[in-house]
Amino acid sequence: MKKVLLILFICTSAGRTFAQTTEYLVQLSSGLFSYGGKSAASATGVSVSDVLSEPHYVQDVFGKQSGLSYGLHTQMQTITKNSFIMGVRLGFDRLSSKADVTSTASIVGNRPAHGKVVASNSVVQLNPYLGYRLHTGNIHIDLTAGLNGGYILSSQYHAIVEEQHNTIDQKGPNHRINTKFDLGPVAGVSVGYKKVALSAGYFHGLINYQRDLIGADREIYSRYLRFGISYRIF
């Protein structure tokens, strides 16, 4: 009888220790996306084609300047009785970076110019994470860290440049990305009240977007500072 009572006590204690709740959330996000690495550019130029059927050539499209980005995500997380968090986030992001265009080059020489080139990626994101929940009154604070993997669905650029007596407006696919996948650590914090939470997080990409280029040693990595608002639906 004592053994049975002991087993029941251990099972009950374990159940209390590992008691948990599961939350389902939807999140809207926006943020500042840019590229880092030695080959990312703050400013670039455009080589102007003298053949009407040939597009102009933007010398660098991977901008160090942050562009406005946005996303939609779903999120599931489990919180144990001891306030540990295990979760996963799945969603879509439209990520944009910018660089200044300061000059154009053609067969007649170089000319000063003024404009921007915006490079944008459409990415499906998967982010498993761990964390810890803090409580203060009716407010909870979640501290999380994990690994974010992204699959790049498409990539485009759009350059708008003003030069003397001429305007260049060109867009098209960005064929200079040499990977379909991105991967890196991500850390975040969210502050919630009842069913609504505000969040911030930072992603540091580890995949070189121009790896394995023949005859070139370029390094381009993604950086994203994200802000979001989420709503707990269950």
mmCIF file of C-alpha atoms in Angstrom:
data_model
loop_
_atom_site.group_PDB
_atom_site.id
_atom_site.type_symbol
_atom_site.label_atom_id
_atom_site.label_comp_id
_atom_site.label_asym_id
_atom_site.label_seq_id
_atom_site.Cartn_x
_atom_site.Cartn_y
_atom_site.Cartn_z
ATOM 1 C CA MET A 1 0.000 0.000 0.000
ATOM 2 C CA LYS A 2 2.849 2.356 0.848
ATOM 3 C CA LYS A 3 4.424 1.638 -2.545
ATOM 4 C CA VAL A 4 1.170 2.452 -4.328
ATOM 5 C CA LEU A 5 0.810 5.709 -2.401
ATOM 6 C CA LEU A 6 4.420 6.582 -3.193
ATOM 7 C CA ILE A 7 3.879 5.951 -6.921
ATOM 8 C CA LEU A 8 0.702 8.046 -6.890
ATOM 9 C CA PHE A 9 2.542 10.864 -5.110
ATOM 10 C CA ILE A 10 5.392 10.808 -7.653
ATOM 11 C CA CYS A 11 2.983 10.799 -10.595
ATOM 12 C CA THR A 12 0.926 13.634 -9.118
ATOM 13 C CA SER A 13 4.035 15.691 -8.416
ATOM 14 C CA ALA A 14 5.332 15.092 -11.929
ATOM 15 C CA GLY A 15 1.977 16.099 -13.410
ATOM 16 C CA ARG A 16 2.036 19.332 -11.456
ATOM 17 C CA THR A 17 5.635 19.989 -12.436
ATOM 18 C CA PHE A 18 4.946 19.499 -16.138
ATOM 19 C CA ALA A 19 1.460 21.021 -16.166
ATOM 20 C CA GLN A 20 1.221 23.250 -19.211
ATOM 21 C CA THR A 21 -0.975 25.478 -21.297
ATOM 22 C CA THR A 22 -0.875 25.876 -25.063
ATOM 23 C CA GLU A 23 -1.447 29.176 -26.844
ATOM 24 C CA TYR A 24 -2.259 29.844 -30.503
ATOM 25 C CA LEU A 25 -1.537 33.309 -31.842
ATOM 26 C CA VAL A 26 -1.610 35.311 -35.059
ATOM 27 C CA GLN A 27 0.890 38.124 -35.568
ATOM 28 C CA LEU A 28 1.263 41.122 -37.864
ATOM 29 C CA SER A 29 4.789 42.451 -38.096
ATOM 30 C CA SER A 30 6.873 45.144 -39.684
ATOM 31 C CA GLY A 31 10.506 46.064 -39.349
ATOM 32 C CA LEU A 32 13.836 47.123 -40.752
ATOM 33 C CA PHE A 33 15.592 44.703 -43.088
ATOM 34 C CA SER A 34 19.061 45.218 -44.548
ATOM 35 C CA TYR A 35 22.153 43.374 -45.715
ATOM 36 C CA GLY A 36 25.454 43.091 -43.882
ATOM 37 C CA GLY A 37 28.836 41.674 -44.769
ATOM 38 C CA LYS A 38 31.830 43.142 -46.545
ATOM 39 C CA SER A 39 30.060 43.259 -49.930
ATOM 40 C CA ALA A 40 26.866 45.024 -48.847
ATOM 41 C CA ALA A 41 26.632 48.569 -50.232
ATOM 42 C CA SER A 42 25.363 51.871 -48.851
ATOM 43 C CA ALA A 43 25.702 53.481 -52.282
ATOM 44 C CA THR A 44 25.900 52.147 -55.814
ATOM 45 C CA GLY A 45 25.812 53.178 -59.450
ATOM 46 C CA VAL A 46 23.990 52.257 -62.641
ATOM 47 C CA SER A 47 25.659 51.296 -65.913
ATOM 48 C CA VAL A 48 23.408 52.779 -68.599
ATOM 49 C CA SER A 49 22.815 50.634 -71.661
ATOM 50 C CA ASP A 50 23.044 52.329 -75.049
ATOM 51 C CA VAL A 51 20.916 49.584 -76.594
ATOM 52 C CA LEU A 52 17.175 50.039 -76.144
ATOM 53 C CA SER A 53 16.519 46.311 -75.948
ATOM 54 C CA GLU A 54 19.084 45.810 -73.160
ATOM 55 C CA PRO A 55 18.308 46.728 -69.528
ATOM 56 C CA HIS A 56 20.522 49.017 -67.491
ATOM 57 C CA TYR A 57 22.797 47.338 -64.957
ATOM 58 C CA VAL A 58 22.603 48.214 -61.250
ATOM 59 C CA GLN A 59 26.070 47.579 -59.877
ATOM 60 C CA ASP A 60 25.031 46.594 -56.327
ATOM 61 C CA VAL A 61 21.493 45.723 -55.246
ATOM 62 C CA PHE A 62 22.279 44.418 -51.728
ATOM 63 C CA GLY A 63 21.802 47.579 -49.696
ATOM 64 C CA LYS A 64 23.024 48.317 -46.174
ATOM 65 C CA GLN A 65 20.142 50.739 -45.683
ATOM 66 C CA SER A 66 16.977 49.426 -44.089
ATOM 67 C CA GLY A 67 13.811 49.136 -46.118
ATOM 68 C CA LEU A 68 10.275 48.857 -44.810
ATOM 69 C CA SER A 69 9.227 45.224 -44.460
ATOM 70 C CA TYR A 70 6.094 43.425 -43.308
ATOM 71 C CA GLY A 71 4.854 39.946 -42.475
ATOM 72 C CA LEU A 72 2.028 37.721 -41.278
ATOM 73 C CA HIS A 73 2.705 34.803 -38.932
ATOM 74 C CA THR A 74 0.926 32.109 -36.956
ATOM 75 C CA GLN A 75 2.402 30.914 -33.706
ATOM 76 C CA MET A 76 1.908 28.009 -31.304
ATOM 77 C CA GLN A 77 3.625 27.852 -27.939
ATOM 78 C CA THR A 78 3.429 25.764 -24.798
ATOM 79 C CA ILE A 79 4.083 27.280 -21.368
ATOM 80 C CA THR A 80 4.874 24.902 -18.514
ATOM 81 C CA LYS A 81 3.918 25.456 -14.902
ATOM 82 C CA ASN A 82 7.516 26.496 -14.301
ATOM 83 C CA SER A 83 7.100 29.218 -16.978
ATOM 84 C CA PHE A 84 9.355 27.641 -19.602
ATOM 85 C CA ILE A 85 8.268 28.198 -23.211
ATOM 86 C CA MET A 86 8.512 25.894 -26.225
ATOM 87 C CA GLY A 87 7.084 27.186 -29.465
ATOM 88 C CA VAL A 88 7.162 27.451 -33.225
ATOM 89 C CA ARG A 89 6.308 30.324 -35.569
ATOM 90 C CA LEU A 90 5.365 29.939 -39.233
ATOM 91 C CA GLY A 91 4.666 32.753 -41.647
ATOM 92 C CA PHE A 92 5.428 34.960 -44.623
ATOM 93 C CA ASP A 93 7.647 38.054 -44.845
ATOM 94 C CA ARG A 94 8.210 40.637 -47.537
ATOM 95 C CA LEU A 95 11.719 41.946 -46.808
ATOM 96 C CA SER A 96 13.214 45.037 -48.467
ATOM 97 C CA SER A 97 16.590 46.772 -48.329
ATOM 98 C CA LYS A 98 17.790 50.002 -49.936
ATOM 99 C CA ALA A 99 20.938 51.607 -51.354
ATOM 100 C CA ASP A 100 21.542 55.111 -52.730
ATOM 101 C CA VAL A 101 22.314 55.484 -56.422
ATOM 102 C CA THR A 102 24.901 58.250 -56.740
ATOM 103 C CA SER A 103 26.191 57.927 -60.307
ATOM 104 C CA THR A 104 25.566 56.551 -63.753
ATOM 105 C CA ALA A 105 28.091 55.323 -66.299
ATOM 106 C CA SER A 106 27.753 55.095 -70.071
ATOM 107 C CA ILE A 107 29.847 55.308 -73.238
ATOM 108 C CA VAL A 108 29.998 59.097 -72.794
ATOM 109 C CA GLY A 109 31.411 58.853 -69.276
ATOM 110 C CA ASN A 110 30.301 59.019 -65.650
ATOM 111 C CA ARG A 111 27.627 61.420 -64.445
ATOM 112 C CA PRO A 112 26.323 62.261 -60.967
ATOM 113 C CA ALA A 113 22.848 60.952 -60.224
ATOM 114 C CA HIS A 114 20.354 60.752 -57.416
ATOM 115 C CA GLY A 115 18.090 57.813 -56.632
ATOM 116 C CA LYS A 116 17.450 54.560 -54.818
ATOM 117 C CA VAL A 117 17.521 50.864 -55.537
ATOM 118 C CA VAL A 118 15.206 48.671 -53.465
ATOM 119 C CA ALA A 119 15.732 44.908 -53.325
ATOM 120 C CA SER A 120 12.833 42.818 -52.016
ATOM 121 C CA ASN A 121 12.502 39.156 -51.079
ATOM 122 C CA SER A 122 9.349 37.116 -50.476
ATOM 123 C CA VAL A 123 10.204 34.546 -47.803
ATOM 124 C CA VAL A 124 8.415 31.713 -45.972
ATOM 125 C CA GLN A 125 9.776 31.572 -42.408
ATOM 126 C CA LEU A 126 9.914 28.756 -39.824
ATOM 127 C CA ASN A 127 11.125 29.597 -36.320
ATOM 128 C CA PRO A 128 11.268 27.000 -33.508
ATOM 129 C CA TYR A 129 12.225 28.600 -30.193
ATOM 130 C CA LEU A 130 12.594 28.212 -26.437
ATOM 131 C CA GLY A 131 12.058 30.797 -23.760
ATOM 132 C CA TYR A 132 10.912 31.855 -20.346
ATOM 133 C CA ARG A 133 7.843 33.805 -19.171
ATOM 134 C CA LEU A 134 7.982 36.482 -16.497
ATOM 135 C CA HIS A 135 4.879 37.768 -14.709
ATOM 136 C CA THR A 136 4.260 41.176 -13.221
ATOM 137 C CA GLY A 137 0.660 41.744 -12.238
ATOM 138 C CA ASN A 138 -1.590 41.232 -15.265
ATOM 139 C CA ILE A 139 1.332 41.621 -17.657
ATOM 140 C CA HIS A 140 3.518 38.783 -18.912
ATOM 141 C CA ILE A 141 6.920 39.133 -20.537
ATOM 142 C CA ASP A 142 8.252 36.368 -22.819
ATOM 143 C CA LEU A 143 11.984 36.104 -23.466
ATOM 144 C CA THR A 144 12.727 33.766 -26.365
ATOM 145 C CA ALA A 145 15.595 32.565 -28.542
ATOM 146 C CA GLY A 146 15.698 30.085 -31.398
ATOM 147 C CA LEU A 147 16.673 29.306 -34.955
ATOM 148 C CA ASN A 148 14.955 30.851 -37.965
ATOM 149 C CA GLY A 149 14.928 29.170 -41.364
ATOM 150 C CA GLY A 150 13.671 30.936 -44.465
ATOM 151 C CA TYR A 151 12.814 29.724 -47.974
ATOM 152 C CA ILE A 152 13.105 32.516 -50.559
ATOM 153 C CA LEU A 153 10.143 32.311 -52.932
ATOM 154 C CA SER A 154 11.197 35.221 -55.149
ATOM 155 C CA SER A 155 13.473 38.254 -55.246
ATOM 156 C CA GLN A 156 13.146 41.513 -57.195
ATOM 157 C CA TYR A 157 14.785 44.916 -57.441
ATOM 158 C CA HIS A 158 13.452 48.357 -58.378
ATOM 159 C CA ALA A 159 15.741 51.256 -59.260
ATOM 160 C CA ILE A 160 14.552 54.850 -59.709
ATOM 161 C CA VAL A 161 17.333 57.245 -60.688
ATOM 162 C CA GLU A 162 17.338 60.928 -61.663
ATOM 163 C CA GLU A 163 20.228 62.158 -63.780
ATOM 164 C CA GLN A 164 20.660 65.171 -66.037
ATOM 165 C CA HIS A 165 17.642 65.394 -68.378
ATOM 166 C CA ASN A 166 16.799 61.733 -67.807
ATOM 167 C CA THR A 167 14.945 59.435 -65.423
ATOM 168 C CA ILE A 168 15.669 55.727 -65.105
ATOM 169 C CA ASP A 169 12.884 53.562 -63.707
ATOM 170 C CA GLN A 170 13.737 49.892 -63.934
ATOM 171 C CA LYS A 171 12.553 46.787 -62.117
ATOM 172 C CA GLY A 172 13.069 43.077 -62.560
ATOM 173 C CA PRO A 173 14.038 39.784 -60.922
ATOM 174 C CA ASN A 174 17.149 39.752 -58.773
ATOM 175 C CA HIS A 175 19.200 36.884 -60.178
ATOM 176 C CA ARG A 176 22.222 37.664 -58.006
ATOM 177 C CA ILE A 177 20.965 35.736 -54.988
ATOM 178 C CA ASN A 178 22.851 32.463 -55.029
ATOM 179 C CA THR A 179 20.766 30.626 -52.436
ATOM 180 C CA LYS A 180 17.118 29.752 -51.854
ATOM 181 C CA PHE A 181 17.554 29.293 -48.104
ATOM 182 C CA ASP A 182 18.476 31.521 -45.199
ATOM 183 C CA LEU A 183 19.274 30.413 -41.664
ATOM 184 C CA GLY A 184 20.342 32.078 -38.443
ATOM 185 C CA PRO A 185 19.685 32.735 -34.757
ATOM 186 C CA VAL A 186 16.824 34.940 -33.647
ATOM 187 C CA ALA A 187 16.079 36.422 -30.223
ATOM 188 C CA GLY A 188 13.017 38.299 -29.097
ATOM 189 C CA VAL A 189 10.919 39.730 -26.324
ATOM 190 C CA SER A 190 7.159 40.212 -26.115
ATOM 191 C CA VAL A 191 5.029 42.046 -23.577
ATOM 192 C CA GLY A 192 1.443 40.861 -23.290
ATOM 193 C CA TYR A 193 -1.760 41.870 -21.549
ATOM 194 C CA LYS A 194 -4.674 39.444 -21.700
ATOM 195 C CA LYS A 195 -4.846 38.354 -25.382
ATOM 196 C CA VAL A 196 -2.734 41.099 -26.977
ATOM 197 C CA ALA A 197 1.071 41.353 -27.034
ATOM 198 C CA LEU A 198 3.693 43.656 -28.518
ATOM 199 C CA SER A 199 6.971 42.117 -29.598
ATOM 200 C CA ALA A 200 10.429 42.893 -30.914
ATOM 201 C CA GLY A 201 13.084 40.547 -32.257
ATOM 202 C CA TYR A 202 16.351 40.447 -34.151
ATOM 203 C CA PHE A 203 17.488 37.951 -36.803
ATOM 204 C CA HIS A 204 21.139 37.562 -37.796
ATOM 205 C CA GLY A 205 21.534 35.584 -41.027
ATOM 206 C CA LEU A 206 24.430 33.151 -41.416
ATOM 207 C CA ILE A 207 23.968 32.192 -45.083
ATOM 208 C CA ASN A 208 26.038 34.049 -47.661
ATOM 209 C CA TYR A 209 23.625 35.200 -50.390
ATOM 210 C CA GLN A 210 26.451 35.221 -52.956
ATOM 211 C CA ARG A 211 28.346 32.111 -51.946
ATOM 212 C CA ASP A 212 30.069 29.852 -54.466
ATOM 213 C CA LEU A 213 30.437 32.578 -57.085
ATOM 214 C CA ILE A 214 33.164 31.706 -59.575
ATOM 215 C CA GLY A 215 35.945 34.292 -59.619
ATOM 216 C CA ALA A 216 34.507 36.381 -56.766
ATOM 217 C CA ASP A 217 34.787 36.477 -52.993
ATOM 218 C CA ARG A 218 31.640 38.278 -51.916
ATOM 219 C CA GLU A 219 29.871 38.182 -48.556
ATOM 220 C CA ILE A 220 26.217 39.199 -48.221
ATOM 221 C CA TYR A 221 24.148 38.352 -45.115
ATOM 222 C CA SER A 222 20.635 39.303 -44.052
ATOM 223 C CA ARG A 223 19.776 41.367 -40.966
ATOM 224 C CA TYR A 224 16.242 41.987 -39.703
ATOM 225 C CA LEU A 225 14.906 43.961 -36.743
ATOM 226 C CA ARG A 226 11.237 43.023 -36.423
ATOM 227 C CA PHE A 227 8.376 44.613 -34.458
ATOM 228 C CA GLY A 228 4.970 43.009 -34.165
ATOM 229 C CA ILE A 229 1.578 42.852 -32.562
ATOM 230 C CA SER A 230 -0.031 39.494 -31.837
ATOM 231 C CA TYR A 231 -3.448 38.287 -30.751
ATOM 232 C CA ARG A 232 -4.054 35.038 -28.893
ATOM 233 C CA ILE A 233 -6.976 33.274 -30.553
ATOM 234 C CA PHE A 234 -6.922 30.234 -28.202
#
